[in-house]
A tleap script that builds the chain and sets N, CA, C and O, in Angstrom:
source leaprc.protein.ff14SB
mol = sequence {
  NMET LYS ASN LYS HIE LEU ALA TYR ALA VAL
  PRO ILE PHE ILE ILE CYS ILE GLY PHE ILE
  ILE PRO SER LEU SER ALA GLN ASP SER THR
  ARG ILE LEU ALA VAL SER ALA LYS GLU ALA
  ALA ASP LEU ILE ASP LYS HIE ASN GLY ASP
  ASN LYS PHE ALA ILE LEU ASP ILE ARG THR
  PRO GLY GLU PHE GLN SER GLY HIE LEU ALA
  LYS SER ILE PRO ILE ASP PHE TYR SER GLN
  THR PHE ALA GLY GLN LEU ASP ARG LEU ASP
  LYS THR LYS THR TYR LEU VAL TYR CYS ARG
  THR GLY ASN ARG SER THR LYS SER LEU ALA
  LEU PHE LYS LYS LEU LYS PHE LEU LYS ILE
  TYR HIE LEU ALA SER GLY ILE SER ALA TRP
  LYS SER GLU GLY PHE ALA VAL VAL CARG
}
set mol.1.N position { -185.967 -36.322 50.590 }
set mol.1.CA position { -187.101 -35.170 49.956 }
set mol.1.C position { -187.414 -34.401 50.891 }
set mol.1.O position { -187.433 -33.254 50.444 }
set mol.2.N position { -187.733 -34.431 52.221 }
set mol.2.CA position { -188.316 -33.769 53.210 }
set mol.2.C position { -186.798 -32.623 53.558 }
set mol.2.O position { -187.130 -31.491 53.908 }
set mol.3.N position { -185.800 -32.793 53.503 }
set mol.3.CA position { -184.372 -31.963 53.790 }
set mol.3.C position { -184.384 -31.171 52.805 }
set mol.3.O position { -183.913 -30.044 52.960 }
set mol.4.N position { -185.130 -31.717 51.070 }
set mol.4.CA position { -184.479 -30.692 50.340 }
set mol.4.C position { -185.694 -29.794 50.247 }
set mol.4.O position { -185.563 -28.809 49.521 }
set mol.5.N position { -186.794 -29.957 50.828 }
set mol.5.CA position { -187.938 -28.966 51.015 }
set mol.5.C position { -187.355 -27.592 52.220 }
set mol.5.O position { -187.420 -26.362 52.217 }
set mol.6.N position { -186.774 -28.686 53.185 }
set mol.6.CA position { -186.524 -27.632 54.228 }
set mol.6.C position { -185.180 -26.584 54.102 }
set mol.6.O position { -185.005 -25.504 54.666 }
set mol.7.N position { -184.389 -27.240 53.243 }
set mol.7.CA position { -183.649 -26.285 52.792 }
set mol.7.C position { -183.815 -24.843 51.867 }
set mol.7.O position { -183.097 -23.859 52.046 }
set mol.8.N position { -184.804 -24.917 50.939 }
set mol.8.CA position { -185.302 -23.873 50.280 }
set mol.8.C position { -186.250 -23.559 51.337 }
set mol.8.O position { -186.118 -22.338 51.429 }
set mol.9.N position { -187.287 -23.971 52.350 }
set mol.9.CA position { -187.927 -23.195 53.198 }
set mol.9.C position { -187.591 -22.242 54.281 }
set mol.9.O position { -188.237 -21.272 54.677 }
set mol.10.N position { -186.276 -22.783 54.743 }
set mol.10.CA position { -185.760 -21.893 55.540 }
set mol.10.C position { -184.883 -20.348 55.160 }
set mol.10.O position { -184.892 -19.312 55.825 }
set mol.11.N position { -184.328 -20.565 54.169 }
set mol.11.CA position { -183.923 -19.047 53.614 }
set mol.11.C position { -185.019 -18.169 53.145 }
set mol.11.O position { -184.961 -16.955 53.340 }
set mol.12.N position { -186.141 -18.797 52.458 }
set mol.12.CA position { -187.513 -18.235 52.456 }
set mol.12.C position { -188.028 -17.513 53.432 }
set mol.12.O position { -188.342 -16.327 53.333 }
set mol.13.N position { -188.155 -18.344 54.610 }
set mol.13.CA position { -188.849 -17.931 55.706 }
set mol.13.C position { -187.941 -16.829 56.238 }
set mol.13.O position { -188.470 -15.769 56.572 }
set mol.14.N position { -186.735 -16.968 56.340 }
set mol.14.CA position { -185.741 -15.659 56.791 }
set mol.14.C position { -186.060 -14.338 56.387 }
set mol.14.O position { -186.303 -13.309 57.018 }
set mol.15.N position { -185.988 -14.671 54.938 }
set mol.15.CA position { -186.421 -13.664 53.713 }
set mol.15.C position { -187.409 -12.649 54.380 }
set mol.15.O position { -187.267 -11.459 54.661 }
set mol.16.N position { -188.809 -13.805 54.595 }
set mol.16.CA position { -189.957 -13.173 54.837 }
set mol.16.C position { -189.746 -11.951 55.657 }
set mol.16.O position { -189.789 -10.746 55.408 }
set mol.17.N position { -189.444 -12.839 56.989 }
set mol.17.CA position { -189.433 -12.163 58.071 }
set mol.17.C position { -188.678 -10.963 58.253 }
set mol.17.O position { -188.983 -10.157 59.132 }
set mol.18.N position { -187.427 -10.741 57.249 }
set mol.18.CA position { -186.490 -9.697 57.149 }
set mol.18.C position { -187.276 -8.547 56.567 }
set mol.18.O position { -186.902 -7.377 56.644 }
set mol.19.N position { -188.484 -8.984 55.932 }
set mol.19.CA position { -189.314 -7.788 55.315 }
set mol.19.C position { -190.311 -7.287 56.250 }
set mol.19.O position { -190.710 -6.123 56.254 }
set mol.20.N position { -190.759 -8.348 57.166 }
set mol.20.CA position { -191.949 -8.317 57.919 }
set mol.20.C position { -191.918 -7.577 59.049 }
set mol.20.O position { -192.939 -6.929 59.276 }
set mol.21.N position { -190.978 -7.490 59.861 }
set mol.21.CA position { -190.332 -6.977 60.964 }
set mol.21.C position { -190.138 -5.426 60.999 }
set mol.21.O position { -190.487 -4.650 61.888 }
set mol.22.N position { -189.440 -5.133 59.711 }
set mol.22.CA position { -189.290 -3.856 59.729 }
set mol.22.C position { -190.211 -3.032 59.468 }
set mol.22.O position { -190.298 -1.869 59.863 }
set mol.23.N position { -191.335 -3.951 58.408 }
set mol.23.CA position { -192.533 -2.821 58.408 }
set mol.23.C position { -193.527 -2.720 59.578 }
set mol.23.O position { -194.460 -1.919 59.521 }
set mol.24.N position { -193.307 -3.641 60.793 }
set mol.24.CA position { -194.437 -3.750 61.612 }
set mol.24.C position { -193.819 -2.567 62.372 }
set mol.24.O position { -194.627 -1.762 62.835 }
set mol.25.N position { -192.424 -2.321 62.585 }
set mol.25.CA position { -191.667 -1.214 63.469 }
set mol.25.C position { -192.047 -0.212 62.862 }
set mol.25.O position { -192.439 0.705 63.585 }
set mol.26.N position { -192.080 -0.018 61.577 }
set mol.26.CA position { -192.193 1.275 60.783 }
set mol.26.C position { -193.880 1.758 60.871 }
set mol.26.O position { -194.083 2.942 60.604 }
set mol.27.N position { -194.958 0.997 61.192 }
set mol.27.CA position { -196.301 1.409 61.327 }
set mol.27.C position { -196.208 1.781 63.059 }
set mol.27.O position { -197.318 2.094 63.490 }
set mol.28.N position { -195.360 1.798 63.871 }
set mol.28.CA position { -195.770 2.031 65.149 }
set mol.28.C position { -194.558 3.157 65.777 }
set mol.28.O position { -194.121 3.304 66.918 }
set mol.29.N position { -194.180 4.007 64.202 }
set mol.29.CA position { -193.013 4.783 64.700 }
set mol.29.C position { -193.111 6.009 65.766 }
set mol.29.O position { -192.098 6.473 66.288 }
set mol.30.N position { -194.375 6.476 66.034 }
set mol.30.CA position { -194.874 7.806 66.490 }
set mol.30.C position { -194.463 7.578 67.865 }
set mol.30.O position { -194.792 6.634 68.583 }
set mol.31.N position { -193.659 8.615 68.161 }
set mol.31.CA position { -193.383 8.684 69.613 }
set mol.31.C position { -194.032 9.765 70.341 }
set mol.31.O position { -193.833 10.941 70.035 }
set mol.32.N position { -194.818 9.404 71.316 }
set mol.32.CA position { -195.858 10.301 71.999 }
set mol.32.C position { -195.297 10.230 73.579 }
set mol.32.O position { -194.957 9.199 74.159 }
set mol.33.N position { -195.287 11.419 74.057 }
set mol.33.CA position { -194.755 11.800 75.433 }
set mol.33.C position { -195.690 12.750 75.852 }
set mol.33.O position { -195.921 13.800 75.251 }
set mol.34.N position { -196.371 12.281 77.162 }
set mol.34.CA position { -197.382 12.854 77.840 }
set mol.34.C position { -195.922 13.899 78.906 }
set mol.34.O position { -194.902 13.559 79.505 }
set mol.35.N position { -196.582 15.136 78.657 }
set mol.35.CA position { -196.063 15.819 79.795 }
set mol.35.C position { -196.927 17.004 80.663 }
set mol.35.O position { -197.996 17.389 80.189 }
set mol.36.N position { -196.451 17.547 81.896 }
set mol.36.CA position { -196.976 18.228 82.706 }
set mol.36.C position { -196.790 19.611 82.156 }
set mol.36.O position { -195.842 19.755 81.383 }
set mol.37.N position { -197.673 20.836 82.479 }
set mol.37.CA position { -197.747 22.106 82.159 }
set mol.37.C position { -195.982 22.402 82.221 }
set mol.37.O position { -195.303 22.482 81.198 }
set mol.38.N position { -195.527 22.517 83.362 }
set mol.38.CA position { -194.069 22.808 83.634 }
set mol.38.C position { -192.983 22.053 82.312 }
set mol.38.O position { -192.241 22.635 81.521 }
set mol.39.N position { -193.208 20.823 82.444 }
set mol.39.CA position { -192.472 20.126 81.246 }
set mol.39.C position { -192.774 20.896 79.902 }
set mol.39.O position { -191.882 21.258 79.134 }
set mol.40.N position { -193.893 21.072 79.728 }
set mol.40.CA position { -194.358 21.896 78.367 }
set mol.40.C position { -193.637 23.175 78.189 }
set mol.40.O position { -193.000 23.465 77.176 }
set mol.41.N position { -193.781 23.949 79.272 }
set mol.41.CA position { -193.162 25.394 79.539 }
set mol.41.C position { -191.658 25.126 79.091 }
set mol.41.O position { -191.098 25.919 78.334 }
set mol.42.N position { -190.973 23.912 79.608 }
set mol.42.CA position { -189.382 23.931 79.312 }
set mol.42.C position { -189.298 23.758 78.304 }
set mol.42.O position { -188.402 24.435 77.800 }
set mol.43.N position { -189.989 22.921 77.406 }
set mol.43.CA position { -189.570 22.057 76.159 }
set mol.43.C position { -190.225 23.484 75.358 }
set mol.43.O position { -189.958 23.368 74.162 }
set mol.44.N position { -190.809 24.475 75.558 }
set mol.44.CA position { -191.316 25.499 74.747 }
set mol.44.C position { -190.184 26.449 74.721 }
set mol.44.O position { -189.806 26.953 73.663 }
set mol.45.N position { -189.633 26.707 75.870 }
set mol.45.CA position { -188.242 27.461 76.020 }
set mol.45.C position { -187.284 26.884 75.070 }
set mol.45.O position { -186.939 27.387 74.001 }
set mol.46.N position { -186.906 25.813 75.560 }
set mol.46.CA position { -185.761 24.480 74.789 }
set mol.46.C position { -185.847 25.365 73.144 }
set mol.46.O position { -184.962 26.057 72.641 }
set mol.47.N position { -187.122 25.068 72.626 }
set mol.47.CA position { -187.090 25.089 71.407 }
set mol.47.C position { -187.696 26.503 70.679 }
set mol.47.O position { -188.371 26.680 69.666 }
set mol.48.N position { -187.237 27.236 71.492 }
set mol.48.CA position { -187.558 28.871 70.792 }
set mol.48.C position { -186.806 29.166 69.518 }
set mol.48.O position { -185.612 28.896 69.389 }
set mol.49.N position { -187.376 29.601 68.793 }
set mol.49.CA position { -186.884 29.740 67.464 }
set mol.49.C position { -186.673 28.619 66.437 }
set mol.49.O position { -186.311 28.770 65.270 }
set mol.50.N position { -187.011 27.265 67.177 }
set mol.50.CA position { -186.681 26.200 66.185 }
set mol.50.C position { -187.743 26.220 65.337 }
set mol.50.O position { -188.847 26.593 65.735 }
set mol.51.N position { -187.513 25.796 63.995 }
set mol.51.CA position { -189.065 26.016 62.795 }
set mol.51.C position { -189.023 24.279 62.698 }
set mol.51.O position { -189.652 23.761 61.775 }
set mol.52.N position { -188.285 23.415 63.650 }
set mol.52.CA position { -188.809 21.918 63.582 }
set mol.52.C position { -189.743 21.588 64.618 }
set mol.52.O position { -190.109 20.433 64.840 }
set mol.53.N position { -190.118 22.563 65.230 }
set mol.53.CA position { -191.125 22.460 66.549 }
set mol.53.C position { -192.535 23.078 66.532 }
set mol.53.O position { -192.541 24.294 66.337 }
set mol.54.N position { -193.237 22.729 66.630 }
set mol.54.CA position { -194.760 23.755 66.358 }
set mol.54.C position { -195.683 23.001 67.599 }
set mol.54.O position { -195.689 21.798 67.861 }
set mol.55.N position { -196.354 23.946 68.187 }
set mol.55.CA position { -197.623 23.895 68.955 }
set mol.55.C position { -198.718 23.754 68.311 }
set mol.55.O position { -198.925 24.466 67.328 }
set mol.56.N position { -199.650 22.805 68.729 }
set mol.56.CA position { -201.302 22.869 68.216 }
set mol.56.C position { -201.976 22.720 69.356 }
set mol.56.O position { -201.847 21.873 70.240 }
set mol.57.N position { -202.865 23.815 69.235 }
set mol.57.CA position { -204.349 23.817 69.891 }
set mol.57.C position { -205.537 23.488 69.103 }
set mol.57.O position { -206.013 23.980 68.079 }
set mol.58.N position { -205.939 22.360 69.988 }
set mol.58.CA position { -207.198 21.436 69.028 }
set mol.58.C position { -208.474 21.911 69.707 }
set mol.58.O position { -209.377 21.074 69.705 }
set mol.59.N position { -208.723 23.004 70.251 }
set mol.59.CA position { -209.964 23.623 70.801 }
set mol.59.C position { -210.540 24.251 69.719 }
set mol.59.O position { -209.986 24.353 68.624 }
set mol.60.N position { -211.709 24.705 70.008 }
set mol.60.CA position { -212.869 25.151 69.049 }
set mol.60.C position { -212.149 26.663 68.816 }
set mol.60.O position { -211.288 27.047 69.607 }
set mol.61.N position { -212.508 27.363 67.840 }
set mol.61.CA position { -212.087 28.699 67.626 }
set mol.61.C position { -212.599 29.706 68.847 }
set mol.61.O position { -211.826 30.537 69.324 }
set mol.62.N position { -213.586 29.603 69.183 }
set mol.62.CA position { -213.620 30.331 70.258 }
set mol.62.C position { -212.808 29.857 71.707 }
set mol.62.O position { -212.569 30.838 72.410 }
set mol.63.N position { -212.422 28.785 72.187 }
set mol.63.CA position { -211.768 28.367 73.207 }
set mol.63.C position { -210.191 29.251 72.638 }
set mol.63.O position { -209.651 30.085 73.365 }
set mol.64.N position { -209.734 28.943 71.492 }
set mol.64.CA position { -208.521 29.723 71.001 }
set mol.64.C position { -208.236 30.882 71.273 }
set mol.64.O position { -207.212 31.299 71.814 }
set mol.65.N position { -209.508 31.687 70.754 }
set mol.65.CA position { -209.668 33.277 71.130 }
set mol.65.C position { -209.921 33.577 72.437 }
set mol.65.O position { -209.571 34.717 72.742 }
set mol.66.N position { -210.475 32.847 73.419 }
set mol.66.CA position { -210.255 33.167 74.853 }
set mol.66.C position { -208.710 33.157 75.571 }
set mol.66.O position { -208.356 33.759 76.585 }
set mol.67.N position { -208.161 32.535 74.958 }
set mol.67.CA position { -206.469 32.399 75.029 }
set mol.67.C position { -205.638 31.319 74.968 }
set mol.67.O position { -206.057 30.282 75.483 }
set mol.68.N position { -204.601 31.316 74.479 }
set mol.68.CA position { -203.763 30.317 74.001 }
set mol.68.C position { -202.565 30.163 74.386 }
set mol.68.O position { -202.113 31.097 75.048 }
set mol.69.N position { -201.728 29.074 74.145 }
set mol.69.CA position { -200.272 29.244 74.225 }
set mol.69.C position { -199.677 30.003 73.046 }
set mol.69.O position { -200.128 29.820 71.915 }
set mol.70.N position { -198.489 31.008 73.320 }
set mol.70.CA position { -198.118 31.932 72.603 }
set mol.70.C position { -197.387 30.856 71.063 }
set mol.70.O position { -196.644 29.876 71.123 }
set mol.71.N position { -197.934 31.500 69.918 }
set mol.71.CA position { -197.264 30.782 68.566 }
set mol.71.C position { -198.033 29.242 68.594 }
set mol.71.O position { -197.454 28.335 67.997 }
set mol.72.N position { -199.222 28.969 69.227 }
set mol.72.CA position { -199.970 27.935 69.024 }
set mol.72.C position { -200.685 28.097 67.523 }
set mol.72.O position { -201.164 29.144 67.088 }
set mol.73.N position { -200.640 26.808 66.834 }
set mol.73.CA position { -201.863 26.696 65.561 }
set mol.73.C position { -202.896 26.152 65.917 }
set mol.73.O position { -202.966 25.021 66.397 }
set mol.74.N position { -204.004 27.069 65.674 }
set mol.74.CA position { -205.608 26.444 65.899 }
set mol.74.C position { -205.759 25.552 64.900 }
set mol.74.O position { -205.561 25.817 63.715 }
set mol.75.N position { -206.203 24.188 65.451 }
set mol.75.CA position { -207.018 23.097 64.317 }
set mol.75.C position { -207.724 22.549 65.686 }
set mol.75.O position { -207.326 22.227 66.806 }
set mol.76.N position { -209.242 22.625 64.867 }
set mol.76.CA position { -210.299 22.550 65.644 }
set mol.76.C position { -210.684 20.968 65.837 }
set mol.76.O position { -211.342 20.407 64.961 }
set mol.77.N position { -210.375 20.464 66.680 }
set mol.77.CA position { -210.549 19.177 67.008 }
set mol.77.C position { -212.039 18.334 66.111 }
set mol.77.O position { -212.139 17.298 65.455 }
set mol.78.N position { -212.940 19.342 66.494 }
set mol.78.CA position { -214.492 18.995 65.760 }
set mol.78.C position { -214.833 19.164 64.650 }
set mol.78.O position { -215.969 18.954 64.226 }
set mol.79.N position { -213.545 19.720 63.785 }
set mol.79.CA position { -213.640 19.969 62.339 }
set mol.79.C position { -214.130 18.890 61.683 }
set mol.79.O position { -213.890 17.799 62.201 }
set mol.80.N position { -214.763 18.911 60.665 }
set mol.80.CA position { -214.846 17.620 59.652 }
set mol.80.C position { -213.505 17.798 58.849 }
set mol.80.O position { -213.026 16.889 58.170 }
set mol.81.N position { -213.063 18.769 58.954 }
set mol.81.CA position { -211.403 18.494 58.109 }
set mol.81.C position { -210.085 18.469 58.892 }
set mol.81.O position { -208.900 18.555 58.571 }
set mol.82.N position { -210.892 18.288 60.281 }
set mol.82.CA position { -209.768 17.951 61.432 }
set mol.82.C position { -208.299 16.990 60.811 }
set mol.82.O position { -207.164 17.462 60.730 }
set mol.83.N position { -208.708 15.532 60.419 }
set mol.83.CA position { -207.566 14.880 59.896 }
set mol.83.C position { -207.221 15.135 58.939 }
set mol.83.O position { -206.166 14.513 58.817 }
set mol.84.N position { -207.464 15.890 57.749 }
set mol.84.CA position { -206.960 16.409 56.426 }
set mol.84.C position { -206.120 17.684 57.178 }
set mol.84.O position { -204.941 17.785 56.838 }
set mol.85.N position { -206.526 18.465 57.969 }
set mol.85.CA position { -205.297 19.409 58.530 }
set mol.85.C position { -204.459 19.027 59.129 }
set mol.85.O position { -203.459 19.743 59.181 }
set mol.86.N position { -204.455 17.844 59.801 }
set mol.86.CA position { -203.223 17.428 60.575 }
set mol.86.C position { -202.186 16.592 59.095 }
set mol.86.O position { -200.998 16.866 58.924 }
set mol.87.N position { -202.903 15.675 58.267 }
set mol.87.CA position { -202.395 15.307 57.443 }
set mol.87.C position { -201.668 16.046 56.665 }
set mol.87.O position { -200.790 15.491 56.004 }
set mol.88.N position { -201.837 17.261 56.579 }
set mol.88.CA position { -200.888 18.551 55.512 }
set mol.88.C position { -199.652 18.971 56.457 }
set mol.88.O position { -198.805 19.763 56.046 }
set mol.89.N position { -199.604 18.529 57.454 }
set mol.89.CA position { -198.354 19.168 58.542 }
set mol.89.C position { -197.160 18.094 58.161 }
set mol.89.O position { -197.187 16.916 57.804 }
set mol.90.N position { -196.196 18.958 58.378 }
set mol.90.CA position { -194.870 18.311 58.073 }
set mol.90.C position { -194.724 17.299 59.311 }
set mol.90.O position { -194.703 17.716 60.469 }
set mol.91.N position { -194.614 15.811 58.951 }
set mol.91.CA position { -194.556 14.811 59.753 }
set mol.91.C position { -193.383 14.532 60.735 }
set mol.91.O position { -193.352 13.860 61.766 }
set mol.92.N position { -192.371 15.299 60.055 }
set mol.92.CA position { -190.996 14.853 60.851 }
set mol.92.C position { -190.943 16.461 62.074 }
set mol.92.O position { -190.149 16.455 63.015 }
set mol.93.N position { -191.527 17.215 61.922 }
set mol.93.CA position { -191.746 18.152 62.761 }
set mol.93.C position { -192.097 17.386 64.584 }
set mol.93.O position { -192.525 16.278 64.906 }
set mol.94.N position { -191.674 18.592 65.422 }
set mol.94.CA position { -191.854 17.871 66.704 }
set mol.94.C position { -193.360 18.641 67.156 }
set mol.94.O position { -193.296 19.861 67.310 }
set mol.95.N position { -194.295 18.170 67.305 }
set mol.95.CA position { -195.397 18.633 67.946 }
set mol.95.C position { -195.644 18.770 69.152 }
set mol.95.O position { -195.544 17.702 69.756 }
set mol.96.N position { -196.046 19.993 70.044 }
set mol.96.CA position { -196.740 19.859 71.455 }
set mol.96.C position { -197.948 20.293 71.133 }
set mol.96.O position { -198.189 21.343 70.539 }
set mol.97.N position { -199.085 19.132 71.694 }
set mol.97.CA position { -200.388 19.224 71.479 }
set mol.97.C position { -201.493 19.317 72.846 }
set mol.97.O position { -201.601 18.519 73.777 }
set mol.98.N position { -201.994 20.161 72.674 }
set mol.98.CA position { -202.867 20.522 73.787 }
set mol.98.C position { -204.422 20.808 73.558 }
set mol.98.O position { -204.691 21.132 72.401 }
set mol.99.N position { -205.555 20.745 74.501 }
set mol.99.CA position { -206.877 21.134 74.669 }
set mol.99.C position { -206.874 21.959 75.610 }
set mol.99.O position { -205.911 22.615 76.009 }
set mol.100.N position { -208.358 21.962 76.153 }
set mol.100.CA position { -208.473 22.543 77.349 }
set mol.100.C position { -207.922 21.499 78.505 }
set mol.100.O position { -206.829 21.725 79.025 }
set mol.101.N position { -208.698 20.360 78.890 }
set mol.101.CA position { -208.250 19.362 79.725 }
set mol.101.C position { -207.778 18.269 79.595 }
set mol.101.O position { -207.688 17.573 80.606 }
set mol.102.N position { -207.336 17.766 78.356 }
set mol.102.CA position { -206.638 16.730 77.694 }
set mol.102.C position { -207.492 15.457 77.561 }
set mol.102.O position { -206.948 14.356 77.644 }
set mol.103.N position { -208.912 15.585 77.340 }
set mol.103.CA position { -209.435 14.666 76.622 }
set mol.103.C position { -209.533 14.425 75.077 }
set mol.103.O position { -209.426 13.334 74.515 }
set mol.104.N position { -209.749 15.610 74.510 }
set mol.104.CA position { -209.692 15.757 72.966 }
set mol.104.C position { -208.346 15.605 72.653 }
set mol.104.O position { -208.096 15.096 71.561 }
set mol.105.N position { -207.292 15.983 73.475 }
set mol.105.CA position { -205.656 15.838 72.849 }
set mol.105.C position { -205.345 13.897 72.825 }
set mol.105.O position { -204.966 13.017 72.053 }
set mol.106.N position { -205.784 14.071 74.139 }
set mol.106.CA position { -205.929 12.272 74.043 }
set mol.106.C position { -206.440 11.566 73.377 }
set mol.106.O position { -206.017 10.413 73.306 }
set mol.107.N position { -207.656 12.018 72.555 }
set mol.107.CA position { -208.261 11.180 71.439 }
set mol.107.C position { -207.489 11.248 70.700 }
set mol.107.O position { -207.055 10.228 70.163 }
set mol.108.N position { -207.069 12.375 70.424 }
set mol.108.CA position { -206.309 12.822 68.723 }
set mol.108.C position { -205.347 11.928 68.861 }
set mol.108.O position { -205.428 11.069 67.983 }
set mol.109.N position { -204.546 11.784 69.531 }
set mol.109.CA position { -202.944 10.724 69.692 }
set mol.109.C position { -203.421 9.393 68.345 }
set mol.109.O position { -202.942 9.462 67.213 }
set mol.110.N position { -204.155 8.560 68.657 }
set mol.110.CA position { -204.491 7.844 67.573 }
set mol.110.C position { -204.235 8.282 66.428 }
set mol.110.O position { -203.251 7.869 65.815 }
set mol.111.N position { -204.898 9.013 66.022 }
set mol.111.CA position { -204.758 9.803 64.538 }
set mol.111.C position { -203.239 10.248 64.187 }
set mol.111.O position { -202.660 9.950 63.142 }
set mol.112.N position { -202.672 11.049 65.300 }
set mol.112.CA position { -201.237 11.493 64.885 }
set mol.112.C position { -200.136 9.790 64.590 }
set mol.112.O position { -199.195 9.703 63.801 }
set mol.113.N position { -200.611 8.791 65.397 }
set mol.113.CA position { -200.129 7.696 64.866 }
set mol.113.C position { -200.216 7.121 63.522 }
set mol.113.O position { -199.275 6.937 62.750 }
set mol.114.N position { -201.912 6.763 63.261 }
set mol.114.CA position { -202.235 6.522 62.076 }
set mol.114.C position { -201.871 7.518 60.636 }
set mol.114.O position { -202.113 7.239 59.462 }
set mol.115.N position { -201.176 8.822 61.233 }
set mol.115.CA position { -201.127 9.629 60.367 }
set mol.115.C position { -199.326 9.619 60.108 }
set mol.115.O position { -198.855 10.466 59.348 }
set mol.116.N position { -198.428 8.628 60.783 }
set mol.116.CA position { -197.071 8.439 60.937 }
set mol.116.C position { -196.459 9.391 61.547 }
set mol.116.O position { -195.277 9.054 61.481 }
set mol.117.N position { -196.542 10.757 62.319 }
set mol.117.CA position { -196.198 11.628 62.840 }
set mol.117.C position { -194.938 11.098 63.410 }
set mol.117.O position { -195.030 9.939 63.814 }
set mol.118.N position { -193.444 11.836 63.577 }
set mol.118.CA position { -192.503 11.183 64.276 }
set mol.118.C position { -192.399 11.074 65.696 }
set mol.118.O position { -192.026 10.091 66.336 }
set mol.119.N position { -192.886 12.547 66.255 }
set mol.119.CA position { -192.932 12.738 67.722 }
set mol.119.C position { -194.002 13.900 68.244 }
set mol.119.O position { -194.231 15.011 67.764 }
set mol.120.N position { -194.413 13.420 69.079 }
set mol.120.CA position { -195.616 14.232 69.739 }
set mol.120.C position { -195.602 14.210 71.483 }
set mol.120.O position { -195.586 13.329 72.343 }
set mol.121.N position { -195.615 15.385 71.467 }
set mol.121.CA position { -195.735 16.058 73.055 }
set mol.121.C position { -197.097 16.043 73.213 }
set mol.121.O position { -197.793 16.345 72.244 }
set mol.122.N position { -197.645 15.722 74.346 }
set mol.122.CA position { -199.299 15.675 74.427 }
set mol.122.C position { -198.974 16.666 75.924 }
set mol.122.O position { -198.013 16.450 76.662 }
set mol.123.N position { -199.642 17.375 76.068 }
set mol.123.CA position { -200.210 18.510 77.541 }
set mol.123.C position { -200.701 17.737 78.035 }
set mol.123.O position { -201.839 18.044 77.679 }
set mol.124.N position { -200.859 16.740 78.729 }
set mol.124.CA position { -201.685 15.835 79.453 }
set mol.124.C position { -202.908 16.521 79.932 }
set mol.124.O position { -204.036 16.160 79.596 }
set mol.125.N position { -202.664 17.513 80.718 }
set mol.125.CA position { -203.895 18.097 81.978 }
set mol.125.C position { -204.139 19.214 81.068 }
set mol.125.O position { -204.652 20.197 81.602 }
set mol.126.N position { -203.859 19.299 79.660 }
set mol.126.CA position { -204.292 20.546 78.800 }
set mol.126.C position { -203.938 21.851 79.326 }
set mol.126.O position { -203.006 21.900 80.129 }
set mol.127.N position { -204.671 23.142 78.924 }
set mol.127.CA position { -204.313 24.692 79.253 }
set mol.127.C position { -205.098 24.812 80.476 }
set mol.127.O position { -204.583 25.605 81.264 }
set mol.128.N position { -205.975 24.380 80.809 }
set mol.128.CA position { -206.354 24.378 82.430 }
set mol.128.C position { -205.378 24.100 83.525 }
set mol.128.O position { -205.315 24.534 84.675 }
set mol.129.N position { -204.711 23.345 82.927 }
set mol.129.CA position { -203.178 22.690 84.150 }
set mol.129.C position { -202.080 24.026 83.620 }
set mol.129.O position { -201.230 24.338 84.453 }
set mol.130.N position { -202.078 24.621 82.602 }
set mol.130.CA position { -200.923 25.343 81.893 }
set mol.130.C position { -201.736 26.455 82.902 }
set mol.130.O position { -201.099 26.519 83.953 }
set mol.131.N position { -202.747 27.216 82.933 }
set mol.131.CA position { -203.164 28.484 83.695 }
set mol.131.C position { -203.145 28.183 85.323 }
set mol.131.O position { -202.589 28.918 86.138 }
set mol.132.N position { -203.674 27.279 85.559 }
set mol.132.CA position { -203.557 26.693 86.919 }
set mol.132.C position { -202.244 26.802 87.666 }
set mol.132.O position { -202.200 26.935 88.889 }
set mol.133.N position { -200.766 26.719 86.588 }
set mol.133.CA position { -199.685 26.832 87.003 }
set mol.133.C position { -199.148 28.131 87.143 }
set mol.133.O position { -198.045 28.280 87.668 }
set mol.134.N position { -199.858 29.157 86.699 }
set mol.134.CA position { -199.479 30.415 86.344 }
set mol.134.C position { -198.829 30.740 85.174 }
set mol.134.O position { -198.381 31.886 85.192 }
set mol.135.N position { -198.583 29.990 83.951 }
set mol.135.CA position { -197.973 30.120 82.829 }
set mol.135.C position { -198.738 31.021 81.805 }
set mol.135.O position { -199.896 30.647 81.616 }
set mol.136.N position { -198.434 31.876 81.262 }
set mol.136.CA position { -199.231 32.826 80.394 }
set mol.136.C position { -199.780 32.367 78.947 }
set mol.136.O position { -199.200 31.568 78.212 }
set mol.137.N position { -200.880 32.951 78.699 }
set mol.137.CA position { -201.572 33.066 77.579 }
set mol.137.C position { -201.587 33.866 76.729 }
set mol.137.O position { -200.841 34.718 77.212 }
set mol.138.N position { -201.983 34.340 75.522 }
set mol.138.CA position { -201.986 35.012 74.594 }
set mol.138.C position { -203.185 35.091 74.444 }
set mol.138.O position { -203.891 34.147 74.798 }
set mol.139.N position { -203.806 36.382 73.807 }
set mol.139.CA position { -205.186 36.580 73.198 }
set mol.139.C position { -205.056 36.900 71.718 }
set mol.139.O position { -206.063 37.096 71.038 }
savepdb mol mol.pdb
quit
């Protein structure tokens, strides 16, 4: 009798594992890569004209107006609609995200994962490092 139950249990177990493992890996499919200012500049050059690549500036509107990376999209980290604005973006695009020093953008990475973005490049030291390395900003 025990062997008969085991004969049914093993295939059921294998089927269950077949459904559980893919769903677990799908939950953490966001690739997040920290990049330096130089690596970010190279990335921007590489993706020039690529409509599947976008730059997100998550600083305040005042910070954005004081100077930002060319073609960056402003989405205020402190806005009550921050998560909703991110959720409306195309999750299949590749994004470069930055703030002033990397603190806010680091905090936002969990949200990008939760919203299931596919690929995020994180300017780890923010626009401060970008400027200190002599890269241009636009106003």
